[in-house]
Coordinates of C-alpha atoms and ligand atoms in Angstrom, one line a residue:
M144 CA 56.6 -46.8 -19.1
T145 CA 53.7 -44.5 -18.1
V146 CA 54.2 -41.3 -16.2
D147 CA 51.9 -40.4 -13.3
P148 CA 49.8 -37.5 -14.6
N149 CA 49.4 -36.2 -11.1
R150 CA 53.1 -35.9 -10.4
S151 CA 53.8 -32.3 -11.2
D152 CA 53.0 -29.6 -13.8
N153 CA 56.6 -29.1 -14.8
H154 CA 56.2 -30.3 -18.3
A155 CA 53.2 -28.2 -19.2
R156 CA 54.7 -25.0 -17.9
L157 CA 58.1 -25.5 -19.5
E158 CA 56.5 -25.8 -23.0
P159 CA 59.2 -27.9 -24.4
R160 CA 59.7 -28.1 -28.1
D161 CA 57.6 -31.0 -28.9
T162 CA 60.3 -33.6 -29.6
S163 CA 60.2 -36.9 -27.9
V164 CA 63.8 -36.7 -26.6
R165 CA 63.2 -33.4 -24.9
A166 CA 60.0 -34.7 -23.3
T167 CA 61.9 -37.8 -22.1
I168 CA 64.7 -35.5 -20.6
L169 CA 62.1 -33.5 -18.7
E170 CA 60.3 -36.6 -17.4
A171 CA 63.7 -38.1 -16.3
L172 CA 64.7 -34.9 -14.5
D173 CA 61.3 -34.9 -12.7
S174 CA 62.2 -38.3 -11.4
A175 CA 65.9 -37.6 -10.7
I176 CA 65.2 -34.6 -8.5
R177 CA 64.0 -37.1 -5.8
A178 CA 67.7 -37.6 -5.2
P179 CA 68.9 -36.9 -1.6
S180 CA 70.9 -33.9 -0.8
T181 CA 72.4 -32.4 2.5
H182 CA 69.6 -30.6 4.4
N183 CA 67.5 -31.1 1.3
T184 CA 69.2 -28.1 -0.3
Q185 CA 68.7 -29.6 -3.8
P186 CA 71.9 -27.8 -5.0
W187 CA 71.7 -28.4 -8.7
I188 CA 70.9 -26.5 -11.9
F189 CA 70.2 -28.0 -15.3
G190 CA 70.7 -26.9 -18.8
I191 CA 69.2 -28.7 -21.8
E192 CA 71.2 -28.8 -25.1
D193 CA 70.1 -29.7 -28.6
D194 CA 72.1 -31.5 -31.3
P195 CA 73.2 -33.7 -29.7
A196 CA 70.5 -33.7 -27.0
A197 CA 72.1 -33.4 -23.6
V198 CA 71.5 -32.4 -20.0
T199 CA 74.1 -30.3 -18.3
L200 CA 74.3 -30.6 -14.5
H201 CA 75.8 -27.7 -12.5
A202 CA 76.3 -27.2 -8.8
D203 CA 74.2 -24.4 -7.4
T204 CA 76.7 -22.8 -5.0
T205 CA 74.0 -20.4 -3.7
R206 CA 72.7 -23.5 -1.8
A207 CA 76.1 -24.5 -0.4
L208 CA 76.5 -25.0 3.4
E209 CA 79.5 -22.7 4.0
I210 CA 79.9 -23.7 7.7
A211 CA 79.2 -27.4 7.7
D212 CA 80.7 -28.1 4.3
P213 CA 83.2 -25.4 3.5
S214 CA 85.0 -27.4 0.8
G215 CA 81.8 -28.2 -1.1
R216 CA 82.4 -31.9 -0.6
E217 CA 78.8 -32.7 0.3
L218 CA 77.5 -30.3 -2.3
F219 CA 79.3 -32.4 -5.0
I220 CA 78.2 -35.7 -3.4
S221 CA 74.6 -34.4 -3.6
C222 CA 75.1 -33.5 -7.3
G223 CA 76.5 -37.0 -7.7
T224 CA 73.4 -38.6 -6.3
L225 CA 71.4 -36.6 -8.8
L226 CA 73.6 -37.7 -11.6
H227 CA 73.1 -41.4 -10.8
H228 CA 69.3 -40.9 -10.3
L229 CA 69.3 -39.3 -13.8
R230 CA 71.2 -42.2 -15.4
V231 CA 68.6 -44.6 -13.8
A232 CA 65.6 -42.4 -14.9
L233 CA 66.9 -42.3 -18.5
A234 CA 67.5 -46.1 -18.6
A235 CA 64.0 -46.7 -17.3
R236 CA 62.7 -44.5 -20.2
G237 CA 64.6 -46.5 -22.7
R238 CA 67.5 -44.1 -23.3
A239 CA 71.2 -44.8 -23.2
C240 CA 73.4 -41.9 -22.2
R241 CA 77.1 -40.9 -22.2
I242 CA 78.5 -39.1 -19.1
E243 CA 81.3 -36.6 -19.1
R244 CA 82.1 -35.6 -15.5
L245 CA 83.7 -32.2 -14.9
P246 CA 83.8 -31.6 -18.6
D247 CA 85.2 -28.0 -18.4
P248 CA 88.3 -27.5 -16.1
A249 CA 87.7 -23.8 -16.3
E250 CA 84.2 -24.2 -14.8
P251 CA 84.5 -26.4 -11.6
T252 CA 80.8 -26.1 -10.9
F253 CA 80.0 -27.8 -14.2
V254 CA 79.5 -31.3 -12.7
A255 CA 78.6 -33.3 -15.8
R256 CA 77.2 -33.4 -19.3
V257 CA 74.8 -36.3 -19.9
T258 CA 74.5 -36.8 -23.7
I259 CA 71.4 -38.8 -24.7
G260 CA 72.2 -41.9 -26.7
D261 CA 70.2 -44.5 -28.7
A262 CA 66.9 -46.0 -27.7
I263 CA 67.6 -49.1 -25.6
A264 CA 65.4 -51.9 -24.3
V265 CA 64.0 -51.2 -20.9
T266 CA 65.1 -53.9 -18.5
E267 CA 63.3 -55.2 -15.3
G268 CA 66.3 -54.0 -13.4
A269 CA 66.0 -50.4 -14.7
L270 CA 62.3 -50.4 -13.8
A271 CA 63.0 -51.7 -10.3
L272 CA 65.6 -48.9 -9.7
E273 CA 63.1 -46.3 -11.0
A274 CA 60.5 -47.6 -8.6
A275 CA 63.1 -47.3 -5.8
I276 CA 63.7 -43.6 -6.7
Q277 CA 60.1 -42.9 -6.0
E278 CA 60.0 -44.9 -2.8
R279 CA 63.4 -44.0 -1.2
H280 CA 63.4 -41.6 1.7
T281 CA 65.7 -41.0 4.6
D282 CA 64.5 -42.7 7.7
N283 CA 66.0 -41.3 11.0
G284 CA 63.9 -43.6 13.2
V285 CA 64.9 -46.7 15.2
F286 CA 65.5 -49.7 12.9
E287 CA 64.3 -53.2 13.9
R288 CA 66.8 -55.3 16.0
G289 CA 68.2 -58.4 14.6
E290 CA 70.8 -59.3 12.0
L291 CA 70.4 -58.3 8.4
D292 CA 70.5 -60.8 5.7
E293 CA 74.1 -61.0 4.5
S294 CA 73.1 -61.4 0.8
M295 CA 71.2 -58.1 1.0
L296 CA 74.2 -56.3 2.4
S297 CA 76.6 -57.7 -0.1
A298 CA 74.2 -56.6 -2.9
V299 CA 74.5 -53.1 -1.6
A300 CA 78.3 -53.3 -1.3
K301 CA 78.4 -54.6 -4.9
A302 CA 76.3 -51.7 -6.1
V303 CA 78.8 -49.3 -4.6
D304 CA 81.8 -51.2 -6.1
A305 CA 80.2 -50.9 -9.5
E306 CA 80.5 -47.1 -9.1
G307 CA 84.2 -47.2 -8.2
A308 CA 83.8 -46.7 -4.4
K309 CA 83.8 -49.1 -1.5
L310 CA 81.4 -49.8 1.3
A311 CA 82.8 -51.0 4.7
L312 CA 80.1 -52.8 6.6
L313 CA 80.5 -52.5 10.4
L314 CA 78.4 -55.1 12.1
R315 CA 80.6 -55.8 15.2
D316 CA 79.7 -54.1 18.5
D317 CA 83.3 -52.8 19.0
E318 CA 83.2 -51.2 15.6
R319 CA 79.9 -49.6 16.1
A320 CA 81.0 -48.4 19.6
R321 CA 84.0 -46.6 18.0
V322 CA 81.7 -44.9 15.5
A323 CA 79.3 -43.9 18.3
D324 CA 82.3 -42.3 20.2
L325 CA 83.3 -40.4 17.2
V326 CA 79.8 -39.3 16.3
A327 CA 79.4 -38.0 19.9
V328 CA 82.7 -36.0 19.6
A329 CA 81.5 -34.5 16.3
D330 CA 78.0 -33.7 17.7
R331 CA 79.5 -31.7 20.5
S332 CA 82.0 -30.0 18.3
Q333 CA 79.4 -28.8 15.8
Q334 CA 76.8 -27.8 18.4
E335 CA 79.1 -25.6 20.3
D336 CA 79.6 -23.5 17.2
P337 CA 76.8 -20.8 17.0
Q338 CA 77.6 -20.3 13.2
F339 CA 76.9 -24.0 12.6
R340 CA 73.6 -23.9 14.5
D341 CA 72.6 -20.7 12.7
E342 CA 73.2 -22.3 9.3
L343 CA 71.3 -25.5 10.3
A344 CA 68.4 -23.3 11.6
Q345 CA 68.2 -21.6 8.2
W346 CA 67.3 -24.9 6.5
L347 CA 64.6 -26.0 9.0
R348 CA 61.0 -25.6 7.8
S349 CA 57.7 -25.6 9.6
P350 CA 55.0 -27.8 8.0
I351 CA 53.0 -24.6 7.4
G352 CA 53.9 -22.6 4.3
G353 CA 54.4 -25.4 1.8
A354 CA 58.3 -25.2 1.7
R355 CA 59.7 -27.0 -1.3
D356 CA 63.2 -27.5 0.2
G357 CA 65.0 -27.9 3.6
I358 CA 64.1 -30.2 6.4
T359 CA 60.5 -30.1 7.6
V360 CA 60.1 -30.3 11.4
R361 CA 56.6 -31.7 11.9
G362 CA 54.2 -30.9 14.6
P363 CA 53.9 -27.8 16.7
R364 CA 57.7 -27.9 17.3
G365 CA 58.2 -27.0 13.7
L366 CA 57.4 -23.3 14.5
V367 CA 60.0 -22.9 17.3
E368 CA 62.7 -25.4 16.3
P369 CA 64.8 -22.9 14.3
W370 CA 64.9 -20.6 17.4
I371 CA 65.8 -23.5 19.7
V372 CA 68.5 -24.8 17.3
R373 CA 70.0 -21.2 17.1
T374 CA 69.9 -20.5 20.8
F375 CA 70.9 -23.7 22.6
D376 CA 74.0 -25.9 22.4
R377 CA 72.4 -29.3 22.5
G378 CA 75.7 -31.2 21.9
D379 CA 75.3 -33.6 24.9
G380 CA 71.7 -34.4 24.0
E381 CA 72.5 -35.1 20.4
A382 CA 75.5 -37.2 21.3
A383 CA 73.4 -39.3 23.7
R384 CA 70.6 -39.7 21.2
D385 CA 72.9 -40.7 18.4
R386 CA 74.7 -43.2 20.7
A387 CA 71.4 -44.9 21.5
L388 CA 70.4 -44.9 17.8
I389 CA 73.6 -46.7 16.9
F390 CA 73.4 -49.3 19.6
D391 CA 69.7 -49.9 19.7
G392 CA 68.5 -49.0 16.3
S393 CA 71.2 -49.5 13.7
P394 CA 72.0 -53.2 13.0
C395 CA 74.5 -52.1 10.4
V396 CA 76.7 -48.9 10.1
A397 CA 78.4 -48.5 6.7
L398 CA 81.3 -46.3 5.6
L399 CA 81.3 -45.3 1.9
T400 CA 84.9 -44.6 1.0
T401 CA 87.2 -43.5 -1.9
V402 CA 90.9 -43.8 -2.4
T403 CA 91.5 -40.0 -2.7
D404 CA 89.5 -36.9 -1.9
T405 CA 89.2 -34.9 -5.1
Q406 CA 86.1 -33.2 -6.5
M407 CA 85.9 -36.1 -9.0
D408 CA 85.9 -38.5 -5.9
W409 CA 83.0 -36.5 -4.4
I410 CA 80.9 -36.8 -7.5
R411 CA 81.7 -40.5 -7.9
A412 CA 80.9 -41.0 -4.2
G413 CA 77.5 -39.4 -4.7
E414 CA 76.8 -41.7 -7.6
A415 CA 77.8 -44.7 -5.4
L416 CA 75.7 -43.4 -2.6
S417 CA 72.7 -43.2 -4.9
A418 CA 73.4 -46.8 -6.1
A419 CA 73.6 -48.0 -2.5
L420 CA 70.4 -46.2 -1.5
L421 CA 68.4 -47.5 -4.4
C422 CA 69.6 -51.0 -3.8
I423 CA 68.8 -50.7 -0.1
T424 CA 65.3 -49.5 -1.0
D425 CA 64.8 -52.3 -3.5
E426 CA 65.8 -54.8 -0.8
G427 CA 63.1 -53.4 1.5
L428 CA 65.6 -51.8 3.8
S429 CA 66.0 -48.2 5.0
A430 CA 68.9 -45.9 5.6
S431 CA 70.0 -42.6 7.2
Y432 CA 73.2 -40.7 7.8
F433 CA 75.7 -39.4 10.3
A434 CA 77.1 -36.5 8.4
Q435 CA 78.6 -34.7 11.4
V436 CA 81.3 -37.4 11.9
V437 CA 82.5 -36.8 8.4
E438 CA 82.1 -33.0 8.5
V439 CA 84.5 -32.6 11.5
D440 CA 88.0 -33.1 10.3
S441 CA 89.4 -34.9 13.3
T442 CA 86.6 -37.5 13.5
R443 CA 86.7 -38.0 9.8
A444 CA 90.4 -38.8 10.0
A445 CA 89.9 -41.2 12.8
L446 CA 87.2 -43.1 10.8
A447 CA 89.8 -44.1 8.3
A448 CA 91.1 -46.7 10.8
L449 CA 87.8 -48.6 10.4
A450 CA 88.0 -48.5 6.6
D451 CA 91.5 -49.8 5.7
G452 CA 92.9 -46.3 5.7
R453 CA 90.6 -45.2 2.8
V454 CA 88.9 -41.8 2.8
V455 CA 85.4 -41.8 4.3
Q456 CA 82.9 -39.8 2.3
V457 CA 79.5 -40.9 3.8
V458 CA 78.5 -42.8 7.0
L459 CA 75.2 -44.6 6.7
R460 CA 73.0 -46.7 9.1
I461 CA 71.1 -49.4 7.4
G462 CA 68.2 -51.5 8.7
R463 CA 64.5 -52.2 8.6
G464 CA 62.6 -49.0 9.2
H465 CA 59.0 -48.0 9.4
S466 CA 58.8 -44.4 8.2
S467 CA 57.2 -43.5 4.9
R468 CA 57.7 -39.7 4.9
R469 CA 58.4 -38.1 1.6
S470 CA 60.3 -34.8 1.6
A471 CA 59.4 -31.9 -0.6
R472 CA 61.1 -30.9 -3.8
R473 CA 61.2 -27.7 -5.9
P474 CA 59.8 -28.1 -9.4
V475 CA 62.3 -28.8 -12.2
R476 CA 61.4 -25.5 -13.9
E477 CA 63.0 -23.6 -11.0
M478 CA 66.2 -25.5 -11.5
L479 CA 66.7 -24.7 -15.2
R480 CA 69.3 -22.3 -16.4
Ligands
FMN674 C1 75.8 -36.4 1.7 C2 74.5 -36.4 2.5 C3 74.6 -36.3 3.9 C4 73.4 -36.3 4.7 N1 73.5 -36.2 6.0 C5 72.4 -36.3 6.8 C6 72.5 -36.3 8.2 O1 73.6 -36.2 8.8 N2 71.4 -36.4 8.9 C7 70.1 -36.5 8.3 O2 69.1 -36.6 9.0 N3 70.0 -36.5 7.0 C8 71.1 -36.4 6.2 N4 71.0 -36.4 4.8 C9 69.7 -36.7 4.2 C10 69.1 -35.4 3.7 O3 68.7 -34.6 4.8 C11 67.8 -35.9 2.9 O4 68.3 -36.6 1.8 C12 67.0 -34.7 2.4 O5 66.4 -34.1 3.5 C13 65.9 -35.2 1.5 O6 65.1 -36.2 2.1 P1 64.9 -37.6 1.5 O7 66.3 -38.3 1.5 O8 63.9 -38.3 2.4 O9 64.4 -37.5 0.1 C14 72.2 -36.4 4.0 C15 72.1 -36.5 2.6 C16 73.2 -36.5 1.9 C17 73.1 -36.6 0.4

């Protein structure tokens, strides 16, 4: 498979030892960092080992969200999405790999070691998922009305199953109304906390300045948005906006769940989330999230009733969107140990 020569200058600057495996690892990492992360924090650090060739993936706790995500749950989910993206990127470059999750109990931020295996045939499926990595982006816009094709949604649920998690698809109005109520409670609860608003404001970026992380707020609002977010409790407005988005712009709401709620579950949930998103993209659909309802303990507990009592890790909305905005990433060389 060819690599776009315009993509980034990571490889030249890193001056890797000129072995093909090392070059493949760097190319795969360059692709894998397109993985989604909360507030686009990109909370990962990589090491590259020789003999046997391996990538080590570590959580970058300096990029943790201490107020919104005090347990680090979403930090590890984000690292899990990176891990799955890396598996896909290696397969698309004809490399098998062996994964050890949490390989060192003494080092809980050591998420995984990915040992590079034999050369393997590159399948059509692997190339389709690699293409989806490049195309996928979060779409917070209104999705088209109308039912979604059942076979598409069951393909997404199957992709999640294969990663050891489950996806509950909420298509009925009463189910979505319950989610909307809980999202509204969570919006108000977070917005009334000045520390939450302050942390969110720290990750907002104006389009000027070429930020490589965080959430870019486009247009002239980008310059004042951090101040607005810090200063005003907009809980009622957010709740009303999210309620309208669920009813009028989200044909499907989906709950990604696990049985238990350990650090290993969070990593696995991240891998399952990546698998879901790449399948959604491959099916020509879009997705975005309602993290607040999982971040607030009481609303998260209430969501379990919609998911057979399982532990909810991610709430997604799925539909046909129209945005094509690509968010920024830091270069791989800044993420190496
Ligand atoms: C676990 C998780 C939760 C997220 N929650 C939200 C959310 O509540 N609202 C939102 O707009 N984006 C959410 N995102 C999306 C990130 O903001 C997004 O992935 C990041 O900004 C990078 O943009 P991209 O997905 O378009 O590449 C979440 C992402 C992850 C991995």
